[in-house]
Amino acid sequence: MLDGFSAETLARVQFAFTMSFHIIFPAFSIGLASFLAVTNALWLWTKDETYQVLFNYWKKIFAVAFGMGVVSGIVMSYQFGTNWSVFSDKAGPVVGPLMAYEVLSAFFLEAGFLGIMLFGLKRVGPGLHMFATAMVAFGTLLSATWILSVNSWMQTPAGYGMNDVGQYIPLDWWKIILNPSFPYRLVHMVLAAFLTTALVVGGVGAWHLLKDHTGPASRRMFSMAMWMLLLVTPLQIAAGDFHGLNTLEHQPVKVMAMEGHFESHPDGAPLILFGIPNQAEKRMDYSVEVPKLSSLILKHDLNAPLAGLDTVADENEPPVAIVFFSFRVMVGLGFAMLGLGLWGGIARWRGKLYQAPMLHRLSVIMGPAGFVAVLAGWITTEVGRQPFTIYGLLRTSDSLAPVSAPAVGASLISFIIIYFFVFGAGIFYIMKLMSKRPRVGSVGELTDAPTRAATAKPIIHGSSTPSTTA
């Protein structure tokens, strides 16, 4: 079925497939962990039972998402050895320690306090329980910091040297960790995680408001989500602009592909709103353009010159069509989020936030938009880096392990089948949890203890709560 594809192509598809499944869970759990910390803190501060209901409601969903993120992440790490062993050998002295720091610091922090957050309120008291919840939230942010440092170094390598066997070795760990693109990527990704979670929380709240607009817990989660969209989306758009300027400085070819500029523009480049990239003929077909706007955005000067892909050797060009369209999906969804946040702000100002069925329906539709935007942004970043794994230093074709195409193809098919069954079941269970309406007054029915496998009875009072292990 996969005859005709090279081992390199199949290995890239396999990593892209497993990464696409994995990234949606950290993007959700990073924001959701902070949301749980906020709701728990607000409950302790105000003693409003609604916040405790929201905490107990979303902590179950977080536990499942966190578990699936861990499992899907383990699979990815194995691929570095099976499919990309040459990359692992050459970049291991730099990349290996950073990934180990993520496990030793961030993951252990999350896993160590997760059980207390999920089941420990009645055992350790509200103060220590709040501390554990905050540590889980901090751990997710710390995990993102290390992983993005690794990825950013691959995009903008710094602080390295070469040894006599051709390996990249660390010369300055500060320059490696704080490489030129790292701060921009970290801010952009963390804000994306917060917006992804806000859209999911807002979509769930809107779903329940469409059925009953008087539910206090549904109202509260929808209100908090709309505040997040209104306040954070403009920050994300600004962060994206700074990130784009940084990319132009350090990875100009990627920006050429994002903008669809096959030709250089010495007196101001147009912003191509839409078109069909024709990489074979080096042109943009059926393009819709705004004259000189690209130069204004990227150089803050209408007449600033911008180089095009005609200045780049063919073998160093990324797949333009993929980068061009994925970038527009990400940007388009970002402005859609801004529009949703503004609509929510206007509805709140008019006192109609909870009696706006059209707003609620759009919020439900936009619920998955954050995941799509994250995937589109990741595709833009990674495909735009091609044909390199370490930008400008190590080509993807030179990073592949000595594996055969049939072997990679067989494992790819296995991954597709297993992932759709395992993670499909997990996502179905999360959706089932979200479909249940949170009810104020039901806190006493929620437990902080795992169930016994043999008896299916809770260890302490209350009904059983789904648990997960890290």
XYZ file of C-alpha atoms in Angstrom:
470
model
C 0.000 0.000 0.000
C 2.943 2.312 0.665
C 5.046 1.147 -2.275
C 6.877 3.957 -3.981
C 7.593 5.962 -0.822
C 11.150 6.253 0.424
C 12.204 5.388 3.952
C 12.836 9.084 4.621
C 9.343 10.098 3.517
C 7.689 7.357 5.569
C 9.790 8.186 8.636
C 8.815 11.847 8.345
C 5.140 10.942 7.966
C 5.353 8.628 10.962
C 6.899 11.291 13.173
C 4.400 13.874 11.948
C 1.505 11.518 12.685
C 2.611 10.633 16.215
C 3.573 14.240 16.941
C 0.193 15.510 15.768
C -1.542 13.208 18.219
C 0.854 14.081 21.030
C 0.904 17.862 20.752
C -2.828 18.311 21.290
C -2.641 16.816 24.788
C 0.175 19.006 26.202
C -1.384 22.047 24.520
C -4.581 21.277 26.442
C -3.057 20.124 29.742
C -0.732 23.141 30.047
C -3.650 25.554 29.956
C -5.988 23.298 31.918
C -3.496 22.860 34.764
C -3.314 26.638 35.175
C -7.117 26.850 34.962
C -7.385 24.291 37.770
C -4.911 26.254 39.888
C -6.939 29.440 39.354
C -10.305 27.837 40.186
C -8.873 26.165 43.283
C -7.318 29.430 44.454
C -10.572 31.315 43.855
C -12.477 28.695 45.846
C -10.088 29.088 48.789
C -10.289 32.873 48.559
C -14.015 33.365 48.036
C -15.433 30.120 49.494
C -17.765 30.095 46.477
C -18.802 26.492 45.928
C -19.052 27.054 42.168
C -15.259 27.191 41.856
C -14.883 23.896 43.707
C -17.446 22.306 41.390
C -15.458 23.515 38.370
C -12.213 22.214 39.875
C -13.665 18.753 40.477
C -15.299 18.747 37.046
C -12.174 19.630 35.076
C -9.636 17.700 37.158
C -11.047 14.413 35.838
C -10.637 15.624 32.261
C -7.124 16.844 33.034
C -6.150 13.444 34.454
C -7.186 11.638 31.265
C -5.548 14.203 28.966
C -2.338 14.157 31.023
C -2.164 10.364 30.852
C -2.649 10.300 27.096
C -0.006 12.997 26.689
C 2.520 10.909 28.609
C 1.820 7.749 26.614
C 1.948 9.483 23.230
C 5.180 11.261 24.197
C 6.986 8.026 25.039
C 6.365 6.697 21.532
C 7.972 9.767 19.994
C 11.166 9.380 21.986
C 11.637 5.848 20.652
C 11.553 7.123 17.084
C 14.723 9.106 17.689
C 16.506 5.795 18.054
C 14.646 3.707 15.503
C 14.151 6.098 12.576
C 16.495 9.008 13.288
C 19.523 7.427 14.925
C 22.022 9.477 12.903
C 20.404 12.680 14.178
C 20.446 11.269 17.724
C 24.130 10.423 17.421
C 25.176 13.790 16.000
C 22.938 16.033 18.146
C 22.735 13.815 21.230
C 25.377 15.683 23.289
C 23.221 18.838 23.051
C 19.656 17.545 22.739
C 19.953 14.575 25.119
C 20.721 16.498 28.326
C 17.956 19.035 27.665
C 15.382 16.287 27.263
C 16.708 14.569 30.373
C 16.333 17.807 32.345
C 12.688 17.921 31.244
C 12.080 14.462 32.705
C 14.099 14.986 35.882
C 12.611 18.358 36.731
C 9.282 19.029 35.030
C 7.828 15.559 34.608
C 8.831 14.367 38.071
C 7.327 17.556 39.500
C 4.036 16.988 37.684
C 3.867 13.279 38.486
C 4.915 13.756 42.105
C 2.132 16.213 42.920
C -0.540 14.897 40.540
C -1.919 12.314 42.972
C -2.213 14.911 45.737
C -4.024 17.270 43.389
C -6.460 14.590 42.248
C -7.127 12.717 45.491
C -5.458 14.518 48.380
C -7.760 17.354 49.472
C -9.234 15.506 52.460
C -5.881 13.949 53.338
C -3.476 16.897 53.284
C -5.810 19.876 53.771
C -6.662 22.749 51.441
C -3.360 24.595 51.845
C -1.054 21.764 50.807
C -3.587 20.676 48.195
C -3.409 24.166 46.668
C 0.389 23.974 46.701
C 0.283 20.613 44.894
C -2.107 22.002 42.285
C 0.174 24.978 41.717
C 3.193 22.651 41.366
C 1.408 20.584 38.727
C 0.619 23.779 36.814
C 4.204 24.982 37.193
C 5.472 21.574 36.082
C 3.518 21.736 32.834
C 4.999 25.171 32.087
C 8.498 23.942 32.983
C 8.052 20.944 30.700
C 7.089 23.244 27.833
C 10.167 25.360 28.573
C 12.624 22.473 28.187
C 10.961 20.960 25.110
C 10.737 24.321 23.365
C 14.371 24.985 24.193
C 15.295 21.756 22.379
C 13.131 22.561 19.376
C 14.282 26.173 19.250
C 17.919 25.092 19.264
C 17.181 22.916 16.240
C 15.660 25.995 14.576
C 18.315 28.531 15.625
C 21.385 26.617 16.850
C 23.806 28.479 19.111
C 26.458 27.770 21.730
C 27.709 24.572 20.057
C 30.916 23.190 18.619
C 31.981 20.094 16.689
C 34.127 17.251 17.951
C 36.430 15.056 15.886
C 33.705 12.481 15.136
C 31.216 15.006 13.741
C 28.991 15.457 16.778
C 27.535 18.774 17.900
C 28.792 19.379 21.423
C 27.865 22.046 23.982
C 30.241 24.973 24.443
C 27.885 27.372 26.248
C 24.758 25.912 27.848
C 23.223 29.347 28.400
C 23.456 30.123 24.696
C 22.055 26.683 23.854
C 19.064 26.967 26.193
C 18.424 30.664 25.559
C 19.001 30.446 21.812
C 17.789 33.332 19.621
C 14.275 32.024 18.892
C 13.539 30.394 22.270
C 11.864 33.319 24.117
C 9.531 34.005 21.197
C 8.567 30.354 20.769
C 7.979 29.868 24.489
C 5.653 32.856 24.810
C 3.832 31.982 21.593
C 3.291 28.342 22.614
C 2.214 29.028 26.204
C -0.316 31.635 25.068
C -1.533 29.161 22.436
C -2.056 26.566 25.180
C -4.039 29.038 27.282
C -6.224 29.963 24.296
C -6.726 26.310 23.362
C -7.969 25.563 26.871
C -10.136 28.687 26.940
C -11.855 27.622 23.723
C -12.534 24.129 25.080
C -13.798 25.430 28.443
C -15.879 28.071 26.690
C -17.266 25.541 24.237
C -18.285 23.156 27.029
C -19.839 25.998 29.020
C -21.697 27.219 25.938
C -22.973 23.699 25.211
C -24.549 23.496 28.649
C -25.852 27.080 28.492
C -27.728 26.208 25.311
C -29.578 23.581 27.330
C -29.981 25.625 30.516
C -28.687 29.189 30.713
C -29.269 29.367 34.496
C -26.616 26.843 35.585
C -24.099 28.732 37.790
C -21.132 26.459 37.006
C -21.777 26.627 33.259
C -22.093 30.399 33.480
C -18.858 30.725 35.440
C -16.740 28.603 33.092
C -18.125 30.382 30.020
C -17.476 33.787 31.571
C -13.887 32.892 32.496
C -13.241 31.544 29.000
C -14.582 34.695 27.337
C -12.378 36.866 29.553
C -9.354 34.767 28.553
C -10.112 35.084 24.840
C -10.702 38.816 25.080
C -7.514 39.544 27.013
C -5.031 36.960 25.721
C -5.801 36.834 21.990
C -4.441 40.361 21.331
C -1.313 39.401 23.279
C -0.962 36.280 21.139
C -1.285 38.277 17.926
C 1.426 40.672 19.153
C 3.629 37.745 20.240
C 3.136 36.164 16.827
C 4.270 39.372 15.148
C 7.470 39.479 17.230
C 8.023 35.787 16.534
C 7.635 36.430 12.805
C 10.233 39.216 12.905
C 12.623 36.898 14.746
C 12.026 34.190 12.148
C 12.726 36.677 9.352
C 16.083 37.444 10.954
C 17.195 33.861 11.582
C 15.173 31.737 9.111
C 14.365 34.013 6.158
C 13.629 31.113 3.794
C 10.811 29.956 6.060
C 9.263 33.433 5.917
C 9.552 33.447 2.121
C 7.515 30.224 2.050
C 5.015 31.534 4.594
C 4.471 34.668 2.520
C 4.517 32.833 -0.812
C 7.220 35.111 -2.197
C 8.764 33.237 -5.101
C 10.156 36.481 -6.486
C 12.222 39.165 -4.760
C 10.623 42.583 -4.326
C 13.198 45.393 -4.248
C 10.665 48.197 -3.721
C 8.072 46.690 -1.364
C 6.543 43.215 -1.234
C 2.798 42.523 -1.414
C 0.867 40.563 1.183
C -0.583 37.542 -0.597
C -3.914 36.860 1.071
C -4.628 33.791 -1.030
C -3.146 31.910 -3.932
C -2.025 28.501 -5.127
C 1.751 28.044 -4.869
C 3.289 26.599 -8.038
C 6.709 25.519 -6.842
C 7.613 23.835 -10.113
C 7.110 27.068 -12.067
C 8.242 29.332 -9.188
C 5.105 31.430 -9.120
C 1.889 32.034 -7.202
C -1.204 31.231 -9.255
C -4.553 32.996 -8.766
C -3.087 35.237 -6.082
C -5.056 37.888 -4.223
C -2.608 40.548 -3.015
C -2.432 43.764 -1.039
C 0.441 45.830 -2.494
C 3.455 46.435 -0.244
C 1.663 45.296 2.933
C 4.082 42.428 3.555
C 6.994 44.878 3.671
C 5.040 47.060 6.099
C 4.341 44.086 8.407
C 7.799 42.535 8.271
C 9.989 45.620 7.893
C 7.605 48.368 9.078
C 8.312 50.163 5.817
C 6.075 50.090 2.731
C 9.036 50.275 0.351
C 11.433 47.953 2.200
C 12.941 45.283 -0.089
C 12.216 41.624 0.632
C 14.117 38.736 -0.903
C 12.226 35.839 -2.459
C 12.803 32.156 -3.105
C 14.536 33.073 -6.372
C 17.581 33.795 -4.198
C 17.550 30.271 -2.684
C 18.908 27.095 -4.226
C 16.171 24.640 -5.171
C 17.525 21.948 -2.852
C 17.224 24.326 0.129
C 13.586 25.284 -0.423
C 10.894 23.913 1.921
C 7.588 22.571 0.545
C 6.026 25.981 -0.083
C 2.373 24.950 -0.423
C 2.242 23.220 2.977
C 3.891 26.139 4.768
C 1.850 28.755 2.911
C -1.545 27.219 3.700
C -0.797 26.081 7.264
C 0.371 29.580 8.150
C -2.884 31.072 6.863
C -4.952 28.549 8.795
C -3.135 29.522 11.995
C -3.462 33.264 11.419
C -7.072 32.996 10.281
C -8.074 31.063 13.388
C -6.212 33.569 15.554
C -8.336 36.420 14.227
C -11.456 34.248 14.579
C -10.583 33.834 18.262
C -10.217 37.596 18.569
C -13.637 38.060 16.984
C -15.194 35.546 19.370
C -13.601 37.290 22.349
C -14.850 40.703 21.182
C -18.356 39.311 20.658
C -18.268 37.901 24.178
C -17.101 41.260 25.514
C -19.939 43.102 23.784
C -22.482 40.557 25.038
C -21.135 40.965 28.579
C -21.331 44.763 28.325
C -24.953 44.462 27.202
C -25.754 42.035 30.036
C -26.559 39.252 27.535
C -23.557 36.961 27.954
C -25.691 34.048 29.150
C -28.699 34.734 26.912
C -26.897 34.810 23.533
C -27.602 31.517 21.751
C -25.769 32.538 18.561
C -22.659 33.348 20.589
C -22.992 30.043 22.414
C -23.358 28.093 19.176
C -20.289 29.769 17.699
C -18.364 29.003 20.903
C -19.255 25.325 20.567
C -18.115 25.339 16.926
C -14.864 27.111 17.902
C -14.164 24.641 20.717
C -11.630 22.568 18.701
C -10.158 25.615 16.900
C -7.258 25.924 19.313
C -6.060 22.408 18.520
C -6.257 23.102 14.790
C -4.323 26.358 15.214
C -1.624 24.619 17.286
C -1.253 21.895 14.669
C -1.135 24.464 11.861
C 1.512 26.452 13.717
C 3.581 23.341 14.352
C 3.356 22.350 10.684
C 4.464 25.840 9.659
C 7.423 25.684 12.028
C 8.629 22.182 11.231
C 7.938 21.949 7.506
C 9.299 25.465 7.050
C 12.606 24.281 8.535
C 13.036 21.661 5.820
C 15.206 20.325 4.307
C 17.072 20.531 7.626
C 16.621 18.901 11.023
C 19.156 21.313 12.520
C 18.633 24.480 10.524
C 21.515 25.173 8.142
C 23.669 22.406 9.644
C 22.196 18.919 9.345
C 19.911 17.904 6.498
C 16.932 15.642 7.092
C 18.167 13.177 4.483
C 21.431 12.863 6.437
C 19.629 12.323 9.769
C 17.853 9.087 8.872
C 18.709 5.738 10.429
C 19.712 2.862 8.114
C 16.170 1.482 7.926
C 14.224 0.073 5.009
C 11.032 1.594 3.642
C 8.920 -1.567 4.225
C 9.943 -1.674 7.893
C 9.028 1.972 8.461
C 5.809 1.545 6.488
C 4.744 -1.453 8.576
C 5.302 0.425 11.833
C 3.462 3.467 10.438
C 0.388 1.384 9.624
C 0.540 -0.176 13.100
C 0.719 3.255 14.709
C -2.266 4.498 12.711
C -4.429 1.535 13.729
C -3.407 1.530 17.391
C -3.573 5.304 17.803
C -7.063 5.614 16.412
C -8.336 2.878 18.701
C -6.493 3.854 21.897
C -6.589 7.627 21.666
C -9.958 7.572 19.943
C -11.328 5.807 23.011
C -9.629 8.335 25.305
C -11.005 11.304 23.402
C -14.464 9.708 23.392
C -14.267 9.351 27.180
C -13.207 12.992 27.568
C -16.137 14.069 25.402
C -18.445 11.952 27.549
C -17.161 13.682 30.698
C -17.673 17.073 29.063
C -21.236 16.219 28.110
C -22.246 15.928 31.783
C -23.410 19.217 33.231
C -21.541 20.442 36.338
C -23.970 21.034 39.188
C -23.494 23.286 42.195
C -24.525 21.379 45.305
C -22.970 18.129 44.077
C -19.550 18.693 45.635
C -20.229 16.158 48.332
C -20.753 13.518 45.667
C -17.248 14.017 44.269
C -14.477 12.033 45.831
C -10.802 12.664 46.321
C -9.915 8.981 46.516
C -9.188 6.310 43.887
C -11.375 3.233 43.715
C -10.452 -0.319 44.653
C -10.148 -2.477 41.580
C -11.546 -5.585 43.276
C -14.651 -4.091 44.827
C -15.236 -0.987 42.702
C -15.996 0.823 45.963
C -14.339 4.068 47.002
C -11.796 3.976 49.791
C -13.576 6.854 51.490
C -17.014 8.341 51.164
C -18.421 9.516 47.838
C -18.750 8.101 44.376
C -15.703 6.916 42.487
C -13.571 9.273 40.410
C -11.679 8.048 37.310
C -7.986 7.959 38.124
C -4.869 7.819 36.023
C -1.236 7.067 36.668
C 1.708 8.857 35.199
